[in-house]
PDB file of C-alpha atoms in Angstrom:
ATOM      1  CA  MET A   1      57.486-101.384 -83.186  1.00  0.00           C
ATOM      2  CA  GLY A   2      54.197 -99.498 -83.427  1.00  0.00           C
ATOM      3  CA  THR A   3      51.006-101.404 -84.180  1.00  0.00           C
ATOM      4  CA  TRP A   4      48.553 -98.541 -84.717  1.00  0.00           C
ATOM      5  CA  THR A   5      48.296 -94.897 -85.716  1.00  0.00           C
ATOM      6  CA  LEU A   6      45.966 -92.034 -84.829  1.00  0.00           C
ATOM      7  CA  ASP A   7      43.963 -92.878 -87.953  1.00  0.00           C
ATOM      8  CA  ASP A   8      42.970 -96.187 -86.322  1.00  0.00           C
ATOM      9  CA  ILE A   9      41.120 -94.400 -83.513  1.00  0.00           C
ATOM     10  CA  PRO A  10      37.334 -94.225 -84.185  1.00  0.00           C
ATOM     11  CA  TRP A  11      37.123 -90.438 -83.797  1.00  0.00           C
ATOM     12  CA  ASP A  12      33.755 -90.371 -85.565  1.00  0.00           C
ATOM     13  CA  GLN A  13      32.255 -92.302 -82.626  1.00  0.00           C
ATOM     14  CA  PHE A  14      32.919 -89.469 -80.175  1.00  0.00           C
ATOM     15  CA  ASP A  15      29.842 -89.089 -77.970  1.00  0.00           C
ATOM     16  CA  ARG A  16      29.723 -85.822 -76.036  1.00  0.00           C
ATOM     17  CA  SER A  17      26.696 -87.015 -74.070  1.00  0.00           C
ATOM     18  CA  LYS A  18      28.916 -89.652 -72.421  1.00  0.00           C
ATOM     19  CA  LEU A  19      31.718 -87.279 -71.465  1.00  0.00           C
ATOM     20  CA  ASP A  20      32.919 -87.530 -67.886  1.00  0.00           C
ATOM     21  CA  PRO A  21      34.602 -84.245 -66.822  1.00  0.00           C
ATOM     22  CA  GLU A  22      36.945 -86.135 -64.511  1.00  0.00           C
ATOM     23  CA  MET A  23      38.014 -88.471 -67.316  1.00  0.00           C
ATOM     24  CA  VAL A  24      38.752 -85.437 -69.480  1.00  0.00           C
ATOM     25  CA  LYS A  25      41.019 -84.049 -66.737  1.00  0.00           C
ATOM     26  CA  ILE A  26      42.737 -87.418 -66.509  1.00  0.00           C
ATOM     27  CA  ALA A  27      43.236 -87.452 -70.293  1.00  0.00           C
ATOM     28  CA  LYS A  28      44.842 -84.002 -70.124  1.00  0.00           C
ATOM     29  CA  ALA A  29      47.242 -85.160 -67.425  1.00  0.00           C
ATOM     30  CA  ALA A  30      48.113 -88.392 -69.205  1.00  0.00           C
ATOM     31  CA  CYS A  31      48.742 -86.713 -72.551  1.00  0.00           C
ATOM     32  CA  MET A  32      51.441 -84.507 -70.996  1.00  0.00           C
ATOM     33  CA  VAL A  33      53.193 -87.357 -69.196  1.00  0.00           C
ATOM     34  CA  GLU A  34      53.203 -89.428 -72.382  1.00  0.00           C
ATOM     35  CA  HIS A  35      54.570 -86.535 -74.460  1.00  0.00           C
ATOM     36  CA  HIS A  36      57.368 -86.175 -71.912  1.00  0.00           C
ATOM     37  CA  SER A  37      58.632 -89.655 -72.809  1.00  0.00           C
ATOM     38  CA  ALA A  38      60.811 -88.260 -75.592  1.00  0.00           C
ATOM     39  CA  ASP A  39      63.152 -87.005 -72.855  1.00  0.00           C
ATOM     40  CA  TYR A  40      63.099 -90.397 -71.130  1.00  0.00           C
ATOM     41  CA  GLY A  41      64.158 -92.001 -74.406  1.00  0.00           C
ATOM     42  CA  ARG A  42      67.162 -89.685 -74.625  1.00  0.00           C
ATOM     43  CA  TYR A  43      67.999 -90.437 -70.985  1.00  0.00           C
ATOM     44  CA  LEU A  44      67.967 -94.194 -71.660  1.00  0.00           C
ATOM     45  CA  CYS A  45      70.187 -93.769 -74.708  1.00  0.00           C
ATOM     46  CA  GLY A  46      72.679 -91.923 -72.508  1.00  0.00           C
ATOM     47  CA  VAL A  47      72.700 -94.711 -69.941  1.00  0.00           C
ATOM     48  CA  PHE A  48      72.962 -97.439 -72.626  1.00  0.00           C
ATOM     49  CA  HIS A  49      75.209 -95.414 -74.930  1.00  0.00           C
ATOM     50  CA  ASP A  50      77.281 -98.445 -76.017  1.00  0.00           C
ATOM     51  CA  ASP A  51      74.266-100.688 -76.674  1.00  0.00           C
ATOM     52  CA  PRO A  52      72.991 -99.493 -80.071  1.00  0.00           C
ATOM     53  CA  GLY A  53      70.390-102.246 -80.311  1.00  0.00           C
ATOM     54  CA  PHE A  54      68.692-101.232 -77.103  1.00  0.00           C
ATOM     55  CA  CYS A  55      69.052 -97.525 -77.913  1.00  0.00           C
ATOM     56  CA  ALA A  56      67.117 -98.120 -81.115  1.00  0.00           C
ATOM     57  CA  ASP A  57      64.432 -99.934 -79.121  1.00  0.00           C
ATOM     58  CA  ALA A  58      64.363 -97.157 -76.521  1.00  0.00           C
ATOM     59  CA  LEU A  59      63.840 -94.490 -79.176  1.00  0.00           C
ATOM     60  CA  ALA A  60      61.086 -96.579 -80.793  1.00  0.00           C
ATOM     61  CA  TRP A  61      59.494 -96.970 -77.345  1.00  0.00           C
ATOM     62  CA  ALA A  62      59.644 -93.220 -76.782  1.00  0.00           C
ATOM     63  CA  GLU A  63      58.078 -92.606 -80.197  1.00  0.00           C
ATOM     64  CA  GLU A  64      55.155 -94.855 -79.278  1.00  0.00           C
ATOM     65  CA  GLU A  65      54.756 -93.104 -75.939  1.00  0.00           C
ATOM     66  CA  VAL A  66      54.659 -89.732 -77.680  1.00  0.00           C
ATOM     67  CA  GLN A  67      51.987 -91.144 -80.006  1.00  0.00           C
ATOM     68  CA  HIS A  68      49.976 -92.041 -76.895  1.00  0.00           C
ATOM     69  CA  GLY A  69      50.298 -88.425 -75.861  1.00  0.00           C
ATOM     70  CA  ALA A  70      49.200 -87.235 -79.286  1.00  0.00           C
ATOM     71  CA  ALA A  71      46.081 -89.426 -79.180  1.00  0.00           C
ATOM     72  CA  LEU A  72      45.197 -88.280 -75.687  1.00  0.00           C
ATOM     73  CA  ARG A  73      45.885 -84.656 -76.602  1.00  0.00           C
ATOM     74  CA  ARG A  74      43.567 -84.864 -79.597  1.00  0.00           C
ATOM     75  CA  TYR A  75      40.910 -86.397 -77.396  1.00  0.00           C
ATOM     76  CA  ALA A  76      41.332 -83.719 -74.712  1.00  0.00           C
ATOM     77  CA  GLU A  77      41.069 -80.964 -77.318  1.00  0.00           C
ATOM     78  CA  LEU A  78      38.008 -82.625 -78.830  1.00  0.00           C
ATOM     79  CA  ALA A  79      36.349 -82.872 -75.431  1.00  0.00           C
ATOM     80  CA  ASP A  80      37.472 -79.411 -74.314  1.00  0.00           C
ATOM     81  CA  PRO A  81      38.293 -77.041 -77.203  1.00  0.00           C
ATOM     82  CA  SER A  82      39.617 -74.475 -74.710  1.00  0.00           C
ATOM     83  CA  PHE A  83      42.477 -76.774 -73.661  1.00  0.00           C
ATOM     84  CA  ASP A  84      45.797 -75.043 -74.500  1.00  0.00           C
ATOM     85  CA  PHE A  85      48.182 -77.974 -74.685  1.00  0.00           C
ATOM     86  CA  ASP A  86      51.339 -76.035 -75.581  1.00  0.00           C
ATOM     87  CA  ALA A  87      51.103 -73.619 -72.659  1.00  0.00           C
ATOM     88  CA  THR A  88      50.048 -76.328 -70.216  1.00  0.00           C
ATOM     89  CA  PHE A  89      52.781 -78.725 -71.326  1.00  0.00           C
ATOM     90  CA  ALA A  90      55.427 -76.006 -71.008  1.00  0.00           C
ATOM     91  CA  ARG A  91      54.309 -75.400 -67.431  1.00  0.00           C
ATOM     92  CA  PHE A  92      54.416 -79.129 -66.695  1.00  0.00           C
ATOM     93  CA  VAL A  93      57.910 -79.686 -68.145  1.00  0.00           C
ATOM     94  CA  ALA A  94      59.260 -76.706 -66.223  1.00  0.00           C
ATOM     95  CA  GLY A  95      58.105 -78.347 -63.008  1.00  0.00           C
ATOM     96  CA  HIS A  96      59.229 -81.881 -63.929  1.00  0.00           C
ATOM     97  CA  PRO A  97      62.553 -81.705 -65.832  1.00  0.00           C
ATOM     98  CA  ILE A  98      64.430 -84.876 -66.860  1.00  0.00           C
ATOM     99  CA  ASP A  99      68.230 -85.108 -66.999  1.00  0.00           C
ATOM    100  CA  THR A 100      68.780 -86.051 -70.625  1.00  0.00           C
ATOM    101  CA  ASP A 101      72.580 -85.723 -70.305  1.00  0.00           C
ATOM    102  CA  ALA A 102      73.012 -88.577 -67.810  1.00  0.00           C
ATOM    103  CA  SER A 103      75.545 -91.283 -68.704  1.00  0.00           C
ATOM    104  CA  ASP A 104      74.922 -93.556 -65.715  1.00  0.00           C
ATOM    105  CA  SER A 105      71.684 -94.958 -64.340  1.00  0.00           C
ATOM    106  CA  ILE A 106      70.326 -93.371 -61.182  1.00  0.00           C
ATOM    107  CA  ARG A 107      69.406 -96.973 -60.195  1.00  0.00           C
ATOM    108  CA  GLY A 108      73.032 -98.016 -59.780  1.00  0.00           C
ATOM    109  CA  SER A 109      73.140-100.484 -62.672  1.00  0.00           C
ATOM    110  CA  ARG A 110      71.655-101.038 -66.075  1.00  0.00           C
ATOM    111  CA  CYS A 111      69.755-104.041 -64.746  1.00  0.00           C
ATOM    112  CA  GLY A 112      68.337-101.804 -62.013  1.00  0.00           C
ATOM    113  CA  GLU A 113      67.333 -99.232 -64.608  1.00  0.00           C
ATOM    114  CA  MET A 114      65.378-101.885 -66.461  1.00  0.00           C
ATOM    115  CA  VAL A 115      63.701-103.089 -63.276  1.00  0.00           C
ATOM    116  CA  ALA A 116      62.562 -99.515 -62.651  1.00  0.00           C
ATOM    117  CA  ARG A 117      61.263 -99.243 -66.211  1.00  0.00           C
ATOM    118  CA  CYS A 118      59.391-102.539 -65.741  1.00  0.00           C
ATOM    119  CA  ILE A 119      57.687-101.076 -62.666  1.00  0.00           C
ATOM    120  CA  VAL A 120      56.645 -97.998 -64.643  1.00  0.00           C
ATOM    121  CA  GLU A 121      55.225-100.128 -67.465  1.00  0.00           C
ATOM    122  CA  VAL A 122      53.404-102.300 -64.926  1.00  0.00           C
ATOM    123  CA  GLY A 123      51.786 -99.166 -63.534  1.00  0.00           C
ATOM    124  CA  THR A 124      50.811 -97.729 -66.894  1.00  0.00           C
ATOM    125  CA  SER A 125      49.439-101.027 -68.191  1.00  0.00           C
ATOM    126  CA  ALA A 126      47.213-101.369 -65.112  1.00  0.00           C
ATOM    127  CA  TYR A 127      46.323 -97.664 -65.228  1.00  0.00           C
ATOM    128  CA  TYR A 128      45.088 -97.638 -68.813  1.00  0.00           C
ATOM    129  CA  SER A 129      43.344-100.978 -68.320  1.00  0.00           C
ATOM    130  CA  ALA A 130      41.431 -99.456 -65.396  1.00  0.00           C
ATOM    131  CA  LEU A 131      40.549 -96.351 -67.439  1.00  0.00           C
ATOM    132  CA  ARG A 132      39.464 -98.525 -70.374  1.00  0.00           C
ATOM    133  CA  ASP A 133      37.128-100.570 -68.220  1.00  0.00           C
ATOM    134  CA  ALA A 134      35.687 -97.543 -66.413  1.00  0.00           C
ATOM    135  CA  ALA A 135      35.194 -95.240 -69.405  1.00  0.00           C
ATOM    136  CA  GLU A 136      31.784 -94.878 -71.045  1.00  0.00           C
ATOM    137  CA  GLU A 137      32.782 -92.499 -73.834  1.00  0.00           C
ATOM    138  CA  PRO A 138      33.694 -94.825 -76.750  1.00  0.00           C
ATOM    139  CA  VAL A 139      36.646 -92.906 -78.180  1.00  0.00           C
ATOM    140  CA  PHE A 140      38.396 -92.581 -74.826  1.00  0.00           C
ATOM    141  CA  LYS A 141      37.765 -96.286 -74.184  1.00  0.00           C
ATOM    142  CA  ALA A 142      39.304 -97.187 -77.561  1.00  0.00           C
ATOM    143  CA  ILE A 143      42.378 -95.036 -76.932  1.00  0.00           C
ATOM    144  CA  CYS A 144      42.967 -96.536 -73.494  1.00  0.00           C
ATOM    145  CA  LYS A 145      42.577-100.059 -74.864  1.00  0.00           C
ATOM    146  CA  ARG A 146      45.290 -99.499 -77.451  1.00  0.00           C
ATOM    147  CA  ILE A 147      47.636 -97.797 -75.002  1.00  0.00           C
ATOM    148  CA  ALA A 148      47.197-100.553 -72.396  1.00  0.00           C
ATOM    149  CA  GLY A 149      48.215-103.113 -75.017  1.00  0.00           C
ATOM    150  CA  ASP A 150      51.294-101.087 -75.949  1.00  0.00           C
ATOM    151  CA  GLU A 151      52.364-100.747 -72.323  1.00  0.00           C
ATOM    152  CA  PHE A 152      52.252-104.509 -71.875  1.00  0.00           C
ATOM    153  CA  ARG A 153      54.525-104.943 -74.907  1.00  0.00           C
ATOM    154  CA  HIS A 154      56.838-102.289 -73.536  1.00  0.00           C
ATOM    155  CA  TYR A 155      57.073-104.183 -70.265  1.00  0.00           C
ATOM    156  CA  LYS A 156      58.212-107.259 -72.202  1.00  0.00           C
ATOM    157  CA  LEU A 157      60.921-105.182 -73.943  1.00  0.00           C
ATOM    158  CA  PHE A 158      62.323-103.880 -70.672  1.00  0.00           C
ATOM    159  CA  TYR A 159      61.943-107.258 -68.964  1.00  0.00           C
ATOM    160  CA  SER A 160      63.972-109.051 -71.643  1.00  0.00           C
ATOM    161  CA  THR A 161      66.650-106.342 -71.485  1.00  0.00           C
ATOM    162  CA  MET A 162      66.668-106.582 -67.688  1.00  0.00           C
ATOM    163  CA  LYS A 163      67.339-110.324 -67.873  1.00  0.00           C
ATOM    164  CA  ARG A 164      70.234-109.752 -70.262  1.00  0.00           C
ATOM    165  CA  TYR A 165      71.899-107.208 -67.989  1.00  0.00           C
ATOM    166  CA  ARG A 166      71.055-109.244 -64.894  1.00  0.00           C
ATOM    167  CA  ASP A 167      73.286-111.972 -66.270  1.00  0.00           C
ATOM    168  CA  ILE A 168      75.994-109.528 -67.388  1.00  0.00           C
ATOM    169  CA  GLU A 169      76.105-107.547 -64.127  1.00  0.00           C
ATOM    170  CA  GLY A 170      75.201-110.350 -61.733  1.00  0.00           C
ATOM    171  CA  VAL A 171      72.397-108.383 -60.051  1.00  0.00           C
ATOM    172  CA  GLY A 172      70.598-110.628 -57.569  1.00  0.00           C
ATOM    173  CA  ARG A 173      66.959-110.875 -56.587  1.00  0.00           C
ATOM    174  CA  LEU A 174      67.374-108.798 -53.409  1.00  0.00           C
ATOM    175  CA  SER A 175      68.979-105.907 -55.301  1.00  0.00           C
ATOM    176  CA  ARG A 176      66.234-106.006 -57.909  1.00  0.00           C
ATOM    177  CA  ALA A 177      63.617-106.005 -55.165  1.00  0.00           C
ATOM    178  CA  ARG A 178      65.213-102.924 -53.585  1.00  0.00           C
ATOM    179  CA  VAL A 179      65.045-101.057 -56.894  1.00  0.00           C
ATOM    180  CA  ALA A 180      61.431-102.084 -57.450  1.00  0.00           C
ATOM    181  CA  ILE A 181      60.347-101.054 -53.956  1.00  0.00           C
ATOM    182  CA  GLY A 182      62.311 -97.827 -54.206  1.00  0.00           C
ATOM    183  CA  ARG A 183      60.623 -96.987 -57.503  1.00  0.00           C
ATOM    184  CA  LEU A 184      57.235 -97.484 -55.874  1.00  0.00           C
ATOM    185  CA  PHE A 185      58.094 -95.168 -52.991  1.00  0.00           C
ATOM    186  CA  GLU A 186      60.106 -92.423 -54.631  1.00  0.00           C
ATOM    187  CA  ALA A 187      58.873 -88.848 -54.716  1.00  0.00           C
ATOM    188  CA  SER A 188      58.817 -88.590 -58.516  1.00  0.00           C
ATOM    189  CA  ASP A 189      55.715 -90.761 -58.466  1.00  0.00           C
ATOM    190  CA  ASP A 190      53.707 -87.526 -58.232  1.00  0.00           C
ATOM    191  CA  GLU A 191      54.355 -86.872 -61.941  1.00  0.00           C
ATOM    192  CA  LEU A 192      50.770 -87.668 -62.919  1.00  0.00           C
ATOM    193  CA  SER A 193      49.300 -85.667 -60.061  1.00  0.00           C
ATOM    194  CA  TYR A 194      51.407 -82.651 -61.057  1.00  0.00           C
ATOM    195  CA  ALA A 195      50.282 -83.103 -64.665  1.00  0.00           C
ATOM    196  CA  TYR A 196      46.706 -83.282 -63.393  1.00  0.00           C
ATOM    197  CA  HIS A 197      47.299 -80.059 -61.423  1.00  0.00           C
ATOM    198  CA  CYS A 198      48.560 -78.314 -64.561  1.00  0.00           C
ATOM    199  CA  GLY A 199      45.942 -79.772 -66.887  1.00  0.00           C
ATOM    200  CA  ALA A 200      43.108 -78.752 -64.579  1.00  0.00           C
ATOM    201  CA  GLY A 201      44.444 -75.182 -64.582  1.00  0.00           C
ATOM    202  CA  GLU A 202      45.045 -75.182 -60.835  1.00  0.00           C
ATOM    203  CA  PRO A 203      46.969 -72.103 -59.640  1.00  0.00           C
ATOM    204  CA  ASP A 204      50.418 -72.296 -58.097  1.00  0.00           C
ATOM    205  CA  PRO A 205      51.854 -73.030 -55.637  1.00  0.00           C
ATOM    206  CA  TYR A 206      51.677 -76.755 -56.226  1.00  0.00           C
ATOM    207  CA  VAL A 207      51.045 -78.473 -52.881  1.00  0.00           C
ATOM    208  CA  ARG A 208      52.365 -81.935 -53.596  1.00  0.00           C
ATOM    209  CA  ARG A 209      50.647 -83.972 -50.877  1.00  0.00           C
ATOM    210  CA  ARG A 210      47.269 -82.366 -51.449  1.00  0.00           C
ATOM    211  CA  ALA A 211      47.524 -82.876 -55.215  1.00  0.00           C
ATOM    212  CA  VAL A 212      48.649 -86.513 -54.905  1.00  0.00           C
ATOM    213  CA  LEU A 213      45.723 -87.311 -52.631  1.00  0.00           C
ATOM    214  CA  ALA A 214      43.242 -85.472 -54.866  1.00  0.00           C
ATOM    215  CA  TYR A 215      44.464 -87.333 -57.940  1.00  0.00           C
ATOM    216  CA  ALA A 216      44.448 -90.671 -56.108  1.00  0.00           C
ATOM    217  CA  ALA A 217      40.863 -90.090 -55.000  1.00  0.00           C
ATOM    218  CA  ARG A 218      39.835 -89.770 -58.655  1.00  0.00           C
ATOM    219  CA  THR A 219      41.803 -92.692 -60.101  1.00  0.00           C
ATOM    220  CA  LEU A 220      42.367 -95.445 -57.519  1.00  0.00           C
ATOM    221  CA  PRO A 221      38.645 -96.324 -57.167  1.00  0.00           C
ATOM    222  CA  LEU A 222      38.713 -97.290 -60.859  1.00  0.00           C
ATOM    223  CA  TYR A 223      41.024-100.257 -60.272  1.00  0.00           C
ATOM    224  CA  ARG A 224      39.535-103.735 -60.139  1.00  0.00           C
ATOM    225  CA  ARG A 225      41.022-106.819 -58.573  1.00  0.00           C
ATOM    226  CA  ASP A 226      42.200-108.240 -61.912  1.00  0.00           C
ATOM    227  CA  HIS A 227      44.073-105.011 -62.709  1.00  0.00           C
ATOM    228  CA  VAL A 228      45.914-105.200 -59.390  1.00  0.00           C
ATOM    229  CA  GLN A 229      46.628-108.923 -59.573  1.00  0.00           C
ATOM    230  CA  ARG A 230      48.080-108.673 -63.048  1.00  0.00           C
ATOM    231  CA  GLY A 231      50.194-105.665 -62.084  1.00  0.00           C
ATOM    232  CA  VAL A 232      51.518-107.355 -58.957  1.00  0.00           C
ATOM    233  CA  GLY A 233      52.316-110.480 -60.965  1.00  0.00           C
ATOM    234  CA  MET A 234      54.317-108.491 -63.526  1.00  0.00           C
ATOM    235  CA  THR A 235      56.166-106.693 -60.734  1.00  0.00           C
ATOM    236  CA  LEU A 236      57.064-109.937 -58.964  1.00  0.00           C
ATOM    237  CA  LYS A 237      58.258-111.452 -62.232  1.00  0.00           C
ATOM    238  CA  SER A 238      60.725-108.574 -62.715  1.00  0.00           C
ATOM    239  CA  ILE A 239      62.121-109.223 -59.243  1.00  0.00           C
ATOM    240  CA  GLY A 240      62.392-112.983 -59.714  1.00  0.00           C
ATOM    241  CA  ILE A 241      59.378-114.226 -57.749  1.00  0.00           C
ATOM    242  CA  LYS A 242      56.888-116.495 -59.487  1.00  0.00           C
ATOM    243  CA  PRO A 243      53.461-114.764 -59.477  1.00  0.00           C
ATOM    244  CA  GLN A 244      51.649-118.109 -59.070  1.00  0.00           C
ATOM    245  CA  SER A 245      53.755-119.201 -56.109  1.00  0.00           C
ATOM    246  CA  ARG A 246      52.257-119.150 -52.615  1.00  0.00           C
ATOM    247  CA  LEU A 247      54.284-116.035 -51.801  1.00  0.00           C
ATOM    248  CA  GLY A 248      53.156-114.376 -55.017  1.00  0.00           C
ATOM    249  CA  ARG A 249      49.492-115.050 -54.288  1.00  0.00           C
ATOM    250  CA  ILE A 250      49.848-113.726 -50.738  1.00  0.00           C
ATOM    251  CA  ILE A 251      51.512-110.517 -51.942  1.00  0.00           C
ATOM    252  CA  ALA A 252      48.783-109.972 -54.564  1.00  0.00           C
ATOM    253  CA  ALA A 253      46.042-110.466 -51.953  1.00  0.00           C
ATOM    254  CA  VAL A 254      47.734-108.059 -49.530  1.00  0.00           C
ATOM    255  CA  ALA A 255      48.180-105.449 -52.276  1.00  0.00           C
ATOM    256  CA  TRP A 256      44.501-105.650 -53.242  1.00  0.00           C
ATOM    257  CA  GLY A 257      43.407-105.382 -49.617  1.00  0.00           C
ATOM    258  CA  ALA A 258      45.703-102.409 -48.991  1.00  0.00           C
ATOM    259  CA  LEU A 259      44.370-100.626 -52.068  1.00  0.00           C
ATOM    260  CA  ARG A 260      40.733-101.135 -51.071  1.00  0.00           C
ATOM    261  CA  LEU A 261      41.462 -99.928 -47.541  1.00  0.00           C
ATOM    262  CA  TYR A 262      43.182 -96.827 -48.881  1.00  0.00           C
ATOM    263  CA  VAL A 263      40.315 -96.093 -51.272  1.00  0.00           C
ATOM    264  CA  ARG A 264      37.894 -96.252 -48.344  1.00  0.00           C
ATOM    265  CA  ARG A 265      40.075 -93.902 -46.347  1.00  0.00           C
ATOM    266  CA  LEU A 266      40.227 -91.503 -49.279  1.00  0.00           C
ATOM    267  CA  ALA A 267      36.430 -91.417 -49.256  1.00  0.00           C
ATOM    268  CA  MET A 268      36.555 -90.409 -45.582  1.00  0.00           C
ATOM    269  CA  VAL A 269      38.448 -87.239 -46.484  1.00  0.00           C
ATOM    270  CA  ARG A 270      35.327 -85.699 -47.954  1.00  0.00           C
ATOM    271  CA  ASP A 271      33.517 -86.127 -44.654  1.00  0.00           C
ATOM    272  CA  THR A 272      36.186 -85.659 -41.994  1.00  0.00           C
ATOM    273  CA  GLY A 273      39.058 -83.813 -43.626  1.00  0.00           C
ATOM    274  CA  GLU A 274      41.395 -86.532 -42.315  1.00  0.00           C
ATOM    275  CA  THR A 275      44.563 -87.107 -44.327  1.00  0.00           C
ATOM    276  CA  PRO A 276      44.909 -90.796 -45.227  1.00  0.00           C
ATOM    277  CA  ARG A 277      48.234 -92.590 -45.369  1.00  0.00           C
ATOM    278  CA  SER A 278      49.115 -94.045 -48.743  1.00  0.00           C
ATOM    279  CA  PRO A 279      49.688 -97.809 -48.895  1.00  0.00           C
ATOM    280  CA  LEU A 280      52.839 -97.104 -50.917  1.00  0.00           C
ATOM    281  CA  ARG A 281      54.115 -94.001 -49.188  1.00  0.00           C
ATOM    282  CA  ARG A 282      54.940 -93.146 -45.609  1.00  0.00           C
ATOM    283  CA  ALA A 283      53.530 -89.899 -44.267  1.00  0.00           C
ATOM    284  CA  PRO A 284      56.189 -87.156 -44.132  1.00  0.00           C
ATOM    285  CA  ALA A 285      57.720 -86.418 -40.779  1.00  0.00           C
TER     286      ALA A 285
END
């Protein structure tokens, strides 16, 4: 399934003069989340225990994700030789455990599980595309380019599996939409911000809302309209809505507008201390 190895990364082009400290922090966070995918692979094999073909694909997917983590780890250690991955990763995993013994999907169906995985791959594909286009350091740019391509392929794997189980389980468009929206809103979406908290060496306690907003302020401004439009299109496709339909175009335009508004409100925090409301998350009561 893999199309590249760590030897394909142009490590000799590393340019310390173009290092961005914030990008290094982001690389540290991303490398831990990607390494954690081995547990997600075991979780998927538990849910699809009687589907050996998909289990093989899930384990191959997890292996590629771990390779992403290895590339990002090597980059983080190259950029910051003081980075202690083992200790930092242990702290991260302790705060974000995954139930690898599950035998049923937390999404209610196998089709729903695949919809949720599609949403994750949509997010990561857009995320690494945004990092690729924003990065100036050539090695980090090359790594993000390769990972973004992998994530798009992974989306296609989960999308094809979703369609198969959609037909088997008879899961309709509305149910798929509920799973997709729920995945966008759920609390576990702070995984990257917690990884960022650990990678930056921030002391405990972890204040979730503050960390999520701090991480968003560093990453969301990197997104361009094409990143958002492509991500929205892939999301709508997993639900059963044609991205090029009138409804699809309206949703993409609204999503882009909401993101830009939120980014502007994040910028206000530095001046006013106001807490902005996320476009994908209601403020806690």
